[in-house]
């Protein structure tokens, strides 16, 4: 199931469906649409940008969902902040999932459980914005079936925005996305200058 | 005053001071330090990343300051969301300042008034993080004296984090910064595909 060999045909189908959607969009260009945004690349700011968009959406009274696909590696200021707010449905993938466990079956199970939650959000038009934080990493490590992820993203409600973060966004996700930003490292305090990584606020 | 001719010597002074600071930092590498982070480039996500870092800092119980250097061009979900929260000191540069007014003197006055507020935050160690949103644009349009901005940034309290956003970060700011991310456009929904810009959530 995690073998992506069937991706090319499915990809062609998706691209053809996307072309049709885009043609319809252009025909009724006064209608607003949900946007699929991907934030990738090695530079700082991918997840924080996703969380900033979450804040912006909340400022507009929207309902948002968050699924974080990496637990443990990242610090948890966002979780402490957003989890308590009204209008936020916040999920962190099972504790066991760290990429460091070397327990691949457990990682896959955790990723699939997390995608189940994400998939329900992607079926529910009451969510105005869904943030899938570090999803690209789960895809990179081949812990989720890429076709299933792309199909669920494409089948989501018309007006729903989705933000996907993480290095190594797969090419087919980039093609499906509406907007893609790559974050480039110009300079990095910790790597370049030996400054100790900050506990708390990781800049 | 807005002539940057004196920048080279001051720049050399700053770089020498920075080198000294970095040497001291490395010597006591177990001490945490405030970080100057610059988010620049044409891609989506610069301001939202700054606001995400704000949320993360608030999640850690930190006190934060925000000065937005562009009013009018951007939508205001962040403002609606963050302004109401405890621990947030939020300022938006005077209404008159839009870059579209063609009233240069008024723009400069507004930028200077905004920098006064920023400067006070940069002198006050009770602020753990200061977000200077779209400051790079005010510098790009030469509405603020670059030397003054860089000097104030460098003289700030040791433990204070600063995030500066906006396209066209000046080279000397990049040199002073600890971490710099450039956001690259891989794909943009509105430009590439004619999708109408979203009111409310601008992705």
Short mmCIF file of C-alpha atoms in Angstrom, two decimals:
data_model
loop_
_atom_site.label_atom_id
_atom_site.label_comp_id
_atom_site.label_asym_id
_atom_site.label_seq_id
_atom_site.Cartn_x
_atom_site.Cartn_y
_atom_site.Cartn_z
CA UNK A 1 0.00 0.00 0.00
CA UNK A 2 2.91 2.30 0.62
CA UNK A 3 4.44 1.44 -2.71
CA UNK A 4 3.91 4.47 -4.91
CA UNK A 5 4.10 2.56 -8.20
CA UNK A 6 0.48 3.28 -8.99
CA UNK A 7 1.03 7.00 -8.54
CA UNK A 8 1.63 7.96 -12.21
CA UNK A 9 -1.86 7.05 -13.45
CA UNK A 10 -3.58 8.42 -10.39
CA UNK A 11 -1.50 11.51 -10.78
CA UNK A 12 -2.63 11.96 -14.38
CA UNK A 13 -6.25 11.55 -13.26
CA UNK A 14 -5.80 14.10 -10.53
CA UNK A 15 -4.13 16.56 -12.87
CA UNK A 16 -6.93 16.21 -15.35
CA UNK A 17 -9.49 16.72 -12.58
CA UNK A 18 -7.52 19.73 -11.39
CA UNK A 19 -7.46 21.21 -14.88
CA UNK A 20 -11.22 20.91 -15.03
CA UNK A 21 -11.58 22.53 -11.61
CA UNK A 22 -9.27 25.34 -12.66
CA UNK A 23 -11.22 25.92 -15.86
CA UNK A 24 -14.41 26.13 -13.84
CA UNK A 25 -12.71 28.49 -11.41
CA UNK A 26 -11.61 30.81 -14.17
CA UNK A 27 -15.09 30.72 -15.71
CA UNK A 28 -16.56 31.94 -12.43
CA UNK A 29 -13.61 34.00 -11.30
CA UNK A 30 -15.69 36.05 -8.91
CA UNK A 31 -16.22 33.03 -6.70
CA UNK A 32 -13.81 32.47 -3.88
CA UNK A 33 -12.13 29.10 -3.50
CA UNK A 34 -10.33 27.12 -0.89
CA UNK A 35 -6.60 27.21 -1.45
CA UNK A 36 -4.06 24.41 -0.95
CA UNK A 37 -0.85 26.01 0.26
CA UNK A 38 2.44 24.13 0.68
CA UNK A 39 5.32 25.53 2.73
CA UNK A 40 8.52 23.59 2.16
CA UNK A 41 12.31 23.92 1.92
CA UNK A 42 15.05 23.89 4.54
CA UNK A 43 14.71 27.46 5.89
CA UNK A 44 13.14 28.49 9.19
CA UNK A 45 9.52 29.58 9.21
CA UNK A 46 7.44 26.82 7.63
CA UNK A 47 5.47 25.68 10.66
CA UNK A 48 5.39 29.12 12.23
CA UNK A 49 3.93 30.46 9.00
CA UNK A 50 1.23 27.80 9.11
CA UNK A 51 0.44 28.74 12.69
CA UNK A 52 0.38 32.44 11.76
CA UNK A 53 -2.21 31.64 9.09
CA UNK A 54 -4.18 29.80 11.74
CA UNK A 55 -4.13 32.92 13.92
CA UNK A 56 -5.23 35.05 10.98
CA UNK A 57 -8.12 32.68 10.24
CA UNK A 58 -9.17 32.74 13.90
CA UNK A 59 -9.05 36.54 13.72
CA UNK A 60 -11.70 36.24 11.00
CA UNK A 61 -13.83 34.00 13.18
CA UNK A 62 -13.08 30.89 11.16
CA UNK A 63 -13.04 27.33 12.49
CA UNK A 64 -9.67 25.61 12.18
CA UNK A 65 -8.23 22.13 12.52
CA UNK A 66 -4.62 21.19 13.23
CA UNK A 67 -2.89 17.84 12.92
CA UNK A 68 0.78 17.82 13.87
CA UNK A 69 2.62 14.90 12.27
CA UNK A 70 5.75 15.21 14.38
CA UNK A 71 5.65 15.00 18.11
CA UNK A 72 8.73 15.29 20.20
CA UNK A 73 11.17 16.95 17.85
CA UNK A 74 9.54 20.33 18.00
CA UNK A 75 8.87 22.50 20.95
CA UNK A 76 5.30 22.97 21.91
CA UNK A 77 4.58 26.69 22.30
CA UNK A 78 2.04 26.50 19.47
CA UNK A 79 0.25 23.63 21.09
CA UNK A 80 0.05 25.39 24.48
CA UNK A 81 -1.21 28.50 22.78
CA UNK A 82 -3.74 27.23 20.25
CA UNK A 83 -5.15 24.17 21.95
CA UNK A 84 -6.96 26.23 24.58
CA UNK A 85 -8.68 28.54 22.09
CA UNK A 86 -12.29 28.25 20.95
CA UNK A 87 -12.69 27.34 17.29
CA UNK A 88 -9.55 25.16 17.31
CA UNK A 89 -9.55 21.37 16.95
CA UNK A 90 -5.97 20.34 17.77
CA UNK A 91 -4.42 16.89 17.38
CA UNK A 92 -0.86 15.69 17.82
CA UNK A 93 0.17 12.38 16.37
CA UNK A 94 0.70 9.61 18.95
CA UNK A 95 3.61 9.97 21.34
CA UNK A 96 5.31 6.90 19.94
CA UNK A 97 5.93 8.56 16.66
CA UNK A 98 9.31 10.25 16.66
CA UNK A 99 11.19 9.03 13.55
CA UNK A 100 13.84 8.18 16.09
CA UNK A 101 12.16 5.07 17.43
CA UNK A 102 13.44 2.85 14.63
CA UNK A 103 10.11 1.12 15.06
CA UNK A 104 8.75 1.50 11.58
CA UNK A 105 5.49 -0.37 12.10
CA UNK A 106 4.65 1.82 15.06
CA UNK A 107 5.48 4.95 13.05
CA UNK A 108 3.22 3.84 10.24
CA UNK A 109 0.36 3.07 12.62
CA UNK A 110 0.71 6.47 14.26
CA UNK A 111 0.81 8.22 10.88
CA UNK A 112 -2.29 6.36 9.73
CA UNK A 113 -4.17 7.19 12.91
CA UNK A 114 -3.23 10.84 12.41
CA UNK A 115 -4.35 10.76 8.78
CA UNK A 116 -7.70 9.36 9.87
CA UNK A 117 -8.25 12.51 11.92
CA UNK A 118 -7.00 14.71 9.09
CA UNK A 119 -9.23 12.86 6.64
CA UNK A 120 -12.31 13.58 8.76
CA UNK A 121 -11.43 17.29 8.79
CA UNK A 122 -11.03 17.19 5.01
CA UNK A 123 -14.55 15.80 4.70
CA UNK A 124 -16.13 18.36 7.00
CA UNK A 125 -17.07 21.70 5.44
CA UNK A 126 -17.40 23.27 8.88
CA UNK A 127 -13.57 23.48 8.95
CA UNK A 128 -12.53 26.66 7.14
CA UNK A 129 -8.81 25.93 7.42
CA UNK A 130 -6.88 22.74 8.13
CA UNK A 131 -3.19 22.86 9.04
CA UNK A 132 -1.29 19.62 8.39
CA UNK A 133 1.97 20.41 10.15
CA UNK A 134 5.01 18.40 9.02
CA UNK A 135 2.87 16.17 6.83
CA UNK A 136 5.65 16.31 4.23
CA UNK A 137 7.94 14.47 6.63
CA UNK A 138 5.46 11.63 7.09
CA UNK A 139 5.24 11.39 3.29
CA UNK A 140 8.99 11.60 2.90
CA UNK A 141 9.46 8.65 5.23
CA UNK A 142 6.79 6.84 3.27
CA UNK A 143 4.62 6.33 6.34
CA UNK A 144 1.46 7.34 4.49
CA UNK A 145 0.12 6.40 1.11
CA UNK A 146 0.71 9.46 -1.09
CA UNK A 147 -2.22 8.73 -3.39
CA UNK A 148 -4.64 8.53 -0.52
CA UNK A 149 -3.37 11.82 0.89
CA UNK A 150 -3.62 13.57 -2.48
CA UNK A 151 -7.06 12.14 -3.19
CA UNK A 152 -8.38 13.27 0.19
CA UNK A 153 -6.91 16.74 -0.32
CA UNK A 154 -8.48 17.05 -3.74
CA UNK A 155 -11.88 15.79 -2.59
CA UNK A 156 -12.15 18.34 0.24
CA UNK A 157 -14.94 20.93 0.40
CA UNK A 158 -14.64 23.71 -2.22
CA UNK A 159 -14.15 26.52 0.24
CA UNK A 160 -11.76 24.78 2.62
CA UNK A 161 -8.20 26.06 2.88
CA UNK A 162 -5.40 23.61 3.66
CA UNK A 163 -1.84 24.44 4.68
CA UNK A 164 0.77 21.66 4.48
CA UNK A 165 4.22 22.19 5.99
CA UNK A 166 7.51 20.34 6.11
CA UNK A 167 10.70 19.86 4.15
CA UNK A 168 10.76 17.65 1.09
CA UNK A 169 7.24 18.24 -0.24
CA UNK A 170 6.62 15.50 -2.83
CA UNK A 171 6.52 16.74 -6.42
CA UNK A 172 2.94 15.52 -6.94
CA UNK A 173 1.76 17.49 -3.91
CA UNK A 174 3.47 20.59 -5.34
CA UNK A 175 1.65 20.04 -8.61
CA UNK A 176 -1.70 19.69 -6.85
CA UNK A 177 -1.14 22.78 -4.70
CA UNK A 178 -2.31 26.27 -5.58
CA UNK A 179 0.49 28.14 -3.84
CA UNK A 180 3.92 26.80 -2.89
CA UNK A 181 6.64 28.63 -1.01
CA UNK A 182 10.13 27.25 -0.58
CA UNK A 183 11.98 28.55 2.45
CA UNK A 184 15.66 29.01 1.71
CA UNK A 185 18.36 29.29 4.38
CA UNK A 186 20.33 32.48 3.86
CA UNK A 187 21.91 32.24 7.30
CA UNK A 188 21.26 30.18 10.40
CA UNK A 189 22.33 31.26 13.89
CA UNK A 190 22.80 27.79 15.29
CA UNK A 191 24.50 26.17 12.35
CA UNK A 192 26.65 29.09 11.21
CA UNK A 193 27.59 30.70 14.47
CA UNK A 194 27.45 28.06 17.13
CA UNK A 195 24.72 29.87 19.02
CA UNK A 196 22.95 27.47 21.31
CA UNK A 197 19.45 26.48 20.18
CA UNK A 198 16.92 28.40 22.25
CA UNK A 199 14.76 26.51 24.63
CA UNK A 200 11.28 27.93 24.42
CA UNK A 201 11.30 30.14 21.39
CA UNK A 202 13.07 28.31 18.63
CA UNK A 203 14.15 30.96 16.15
CA UNK B 1 19.38 61.99 7.39
CA UNK B 2 17.95 59.39 5.10
CA UNK B 3 21.07 59.50 2.97
CA UNK B 4 22.87 56.25 3.67
CA UNK B 5 26.31 57.56 2.69
CA UNK B 6 27.57 57.21 6.24
CA UNK B 7 26.51 53.58 6.38
CA UNK B 8 29.87 51.98 5.41
CA UNK B 9 31.82 53.14 8.47
CA UNK B 10 28.97 52.56 10.85
CA UNK B 11 28.51 49.19 9.24
CA UNK B 12 32.14 48.31 9.88
CA UNK B 13 31.76 49.41 13.51
CA UNK B 14 28.65 47.30 13.89
CA UNK B 15 30.29 44.28 12.33
CA UNK B 16 33.26 44.60 14.63
CA UNK B 17 30.92 44.92 17.62
CA UNK B 18 28.99 41.92 16.38
CA UNK B 19 32.17 39.89 16.03
CA UNK B 20 33.00 40.70 19.64
CA UNK B 21 29.50 39.73 20.75
CA UNK B 22 29.75 36.47 18.81
CA UNK B 23 33.12 35.67 20.35
CA UNK B 24 31.67 36.24 23.79
CA UNK B 25 28.68 34.11 22.86
CA UNK B 26 30.86 31.24 21.77
CA UNK B 27 32.96 31.58 24.91
CA UNK B 28 29.87 31.11 27.06
CA UNK B 29 27.95 28.86 24.69
CA UNK B 30 25.71 27.51 27.39
CA UNK B 31 24.04 30.90 27.78
CA UNK B 32 20.96 31.58 25.74
CA UNK B 33 20.81 34.69 23.61
CA UNK B 34 18.22 36.81 21.92
CA UNK B 35 18.11 36.11 18.20
CA UNK B 36 17.58 38.57 15.34
CA UNK B 37 15.63 36.76 12.66
CA UNK B 38 14.90 38.20 9.20
CA UNK B 39 12.19 36.77 6.94
CA UNK B 40 12.45 38.13 3.41
CA UNK B 41 11.99 37.25 -0.26
CA UNK B 42 8.96 37.34 -2.56
CA UNK B 43 7.19 34.12 -1.42
CA UNK B 44 4.10 33.88 0.76
CA UNK B 45 4.56 33.32 4.48
CA UNK B 46 6.87 36.02 5.82
CA UNK B 47 4.41 37.92 8.00
CA UNK B 48 2.42 34.83 8.88
CA UNK B 49 5.63 33.19 10.04
CA UNK B 50 6.37 36.20 12.25
CA UNK B 51 2.88 35.95 13.71
CA UNK B 52 3.28 32.21 14.24
CA UNK B 53 6.45 32.89 16.24
CA UNK B 54 4.45 35.41 18.24
CA UNK B 55 1.88 32.72 19.05
CA UNK B 56 4.66 30.31 20.04
CA UNK B 57 6.20 32.91 22.34
CA UNK B 58 2.80 33.59 23.91
CA UNK B 59 2.42 29.85 24.40
CA UNK B 60 5.57 30.06 26.53
CA UNK B 61 4.12 32.92 28.58
CA UNK B 62 6.42 35.51 27.02
CA UNK B 63 5.61 39.19 26.59
CA UNK B 64 5.59 40.33 22.96
CA UNK B 65 5.48 43.61 21.04
CA UNK B 66 4.30 44.13 17.47
CA UNK B 67 4.76 47.11 15.20
CA UNK B 68 3.20 46.77 11.74
CA UNK B 69 4.84 49.09 9.24
CA UNK B 70 2.20 48.73 6.56
CA UNK B 71 -1.41 49.56 7.17
CA UNK B 72 -4.01 49.20 4.50
CA UNK B 73 -2.33 46.87 2.06
CA UNK B 74 -2.73 43.84 4.22
CA UNK B 75 -5.77 42.26 5.70
CA UNK B 76 -6.16 42.46 9.41
CA UNK B 77 -6.91 38.99 10.76
CA UNK B 78 -3.69 39.05 12.78
CA UNK B 79 -4.55 42.37 14.30
CA UNK B 80 -8.06 41.27 15.28
CA UNK B 81 -6.64 38.11 16.78
CA UNK B 82 -3.53 39.28 18.66
CA UNK B 83 -4.51 42.77 19.77
CA UNK B 84 -7.06 41.45 22.26
CA UNK B 85 -4.67 39.02 23.97
CA UNK B 86 -2.90 39.61 27.28
CA UNK B 87 0.88 39.93 26.97
CA UNK B 88 0.63 41.62 23.55
CA UNK B 89 1.50 45.27 22.86
CA UNK B 90 0.24 45.90 19.33
CA UNK B 91 0.84 48.98 17.18
CA UNK B 92 -0.05 49.73 13.60
CA UNK B 93 1.63 52.59 11.83
CA UNK B 94 -0.61 55.65 11.25
CA UNK B 95 -3.48 55.29 8.84
CA UNK B 96 -1.97 57.83 6.49
CA UNK B 97 0.88 55.54 5.64
CA UNK B 98 0.04 53.43 2.63
CA UNK B 99 2.91 53.84 0.13
CA UNK B 100 0.13 54.76 -2.25
CA UNK B 101 -0.49 58.24 -0.92
CA UNK B 102 2.36 59.77 -2.92
CA UNK B 103 2.74 62.01 0.10
CA UNK B 104 6.34 61.27 0.97
CA UNK B 105 6.65 63.63 3.90
CA UNK B 106 3.62 62.08 5.53
CA UNK B 107 4.99 58.57 4.94
CA UNK B 108 8.30 59.51 6.55
CA UNK B 109 6.57 61.04 9.55
CA UNK B 110 4.43 57.94 10.02
CA UNK B 111 7.47 55.65 9.71
CA UNK B 112 9.39 57.71 12.24
CA UNK B 113 6.49 57.69 14.69
CA UNK B 114 6.31 53.91 14.28
CA UNK B 115 10.05 53.56 14.83
CA UNK B 116 9.77 55.58 18.03
CA UNK B 117 7.42 52.90 19.38
CA UNK B 118 9.67 50.11 18.11
CA UNK B 119 12.70 51.82 19.61
CA UNK B 120 11.06 51.90 23.02
CA UNK B 121 10.36 48.17 22.81
CA UNK B 122 14.00 47.58 21.82
CA UNK B 123 15.11 49.38 24.99
CA UNK B 124 12.77 47.49 27.28
CA UNK B 125 13.99 44.09 28.53
CA UNK B 126 10.47 43.17 29.63
CA UNK B 127 9.70 42.44 25.93
CA UNK B 128 10.84 38.89 25.18
CA UNK B 129 10.04 39.12 21.48
CA UNK B 130 9.44 42.09 19.18
CA UNK B 131 7.90 41.61 15.73
CA UNK B 132 8.66 44.40 13.25
CA UNK B 133 6.27 43.46 10.49
CA UNK B 134 7.13 44.80 7.01
CA UNK B 135 9.94 46.93 8.40
CA UNK B 136 11.98 45.98 5.33
CA UNK B 137 9.51 47.85 3.15
CA UNK B 138 9.89 51.06 5.17
CA UNK B 139 13.65 50.69 4.78
CA UNK B 140 13.37 49.90 1.08
CA UNK B 141 11.43 53.10 0.49
CA UNK B 142 14.06 54.93 2.51
CA UNK B 143 11.50 56.21 5.00
CA UNK B 144 13.71 55.37 7.97
CA UNK B 145 17.38 55.92 8.60
CA UNK B 146 18.99 52.49 8.20
CA UNK B 147 21.85 53.23 10.59
CA UNK B 148 19.49 54.24 13.34
CA UNK B 149 17.44 51.07 12.86
CA UNK B 150 20.53 48.83 12.89
CA UNK B 151 22.02 50.60 15.91
CA UNK B 152 18.78 50.25 17.88
CA UNK B 153 18.54 46.57 16.94
CA UNK B 154 22.10 45.92 18.01
CA UNK B 155 21.76 47.82 21.30
CA UNK B 156 18.69 45.85 22.41
CA UNK B 157 18.64 43.72 25.58
CA UNK B 158 20.75 40.53 25.34
CA UNK B 159 17.87 38.12 25.72
CA UNK B 160 15.37 39.87 23.45
CA UNK B 161 14.32 38.15 20.22
CA UNK B 162 13.42 40.29 17.20
CA UNK B 163 11.69 39.16 14.03
CA UNK B 164 11.82 41.48 11.00
CA UNK B 165 9.68 40.72 7.96
CA UNK B 166 9.24 42.09 4.45
CA UNK B 167 10.69 41.78 0.97
CA UNK B 168 13.96 43.43 0.10
CA UNK B 169 15.78 43.13 3.43
CA UNK B 170 18.78 45.47 3.19
CA UNK B 171 22.14 43.71 2.94
CA UNK B 172 23.44 45.29 6.15
CA UNK B 173 20.43 44.04 8.08
CA UNK B 174 21.08 40.54 6.71
CA UNK B 175 24.67 40.78 7.91
CA UNK B 176 23.59 41.88 11.37
CA UNK B 177 20.96 39.14 11.66
CA UNK B 178 21.53 35.74 13.26
CA UNK B 179 19.08 33.82 11.09
CA UNK B 180 17.75 34.79 7.66
CA UNK B 181 15.17 32.94 5.60
CA UNK B 182 14.33 33.87 2.03
CA UNK B 183 10.87 32.84 0.90
CA UNK B 184 10.88 31.76 -2.73
CA UNK B 185 7.76 31.55 -4.89
CA UNK B 186 7.48 28.08 -6.38
CA UNK B 187 3.89 28.66 -7.43
CA UNK B 188 1.28 31.28 -6.67
CA UNK B 189 -2.46 30.67 -7.01
CA UNK B 190 -3.45 34.21 -7.81
CA UNK B 191 -0.66 35.10 -10.18
CA UNK B 192 -0.32 31.79 -12.01
CA UNK B 193 -3.87 30.58 -12.17
CA UNK B 194 -6.10 33.63 -12.05
CA UNK B 195 -7.71 32.51 -8.80
CA UNK B 196 -9.29 35.49 -7.13
CA UNK B 197 -7.43 36.74 -4.06
CA UNK B 198 -9.27 35.60 -0.97
CA UNK B 199 -10.93 38.16 1.20
CA UNK B 200 -10.30 37.26 4.80
CA UNK B 201 -7.71 34.54 4.66
CA UNK B 202 -5.05 35.64 2.24
CA UNK B 203 -3.18 32.49 1.22
#
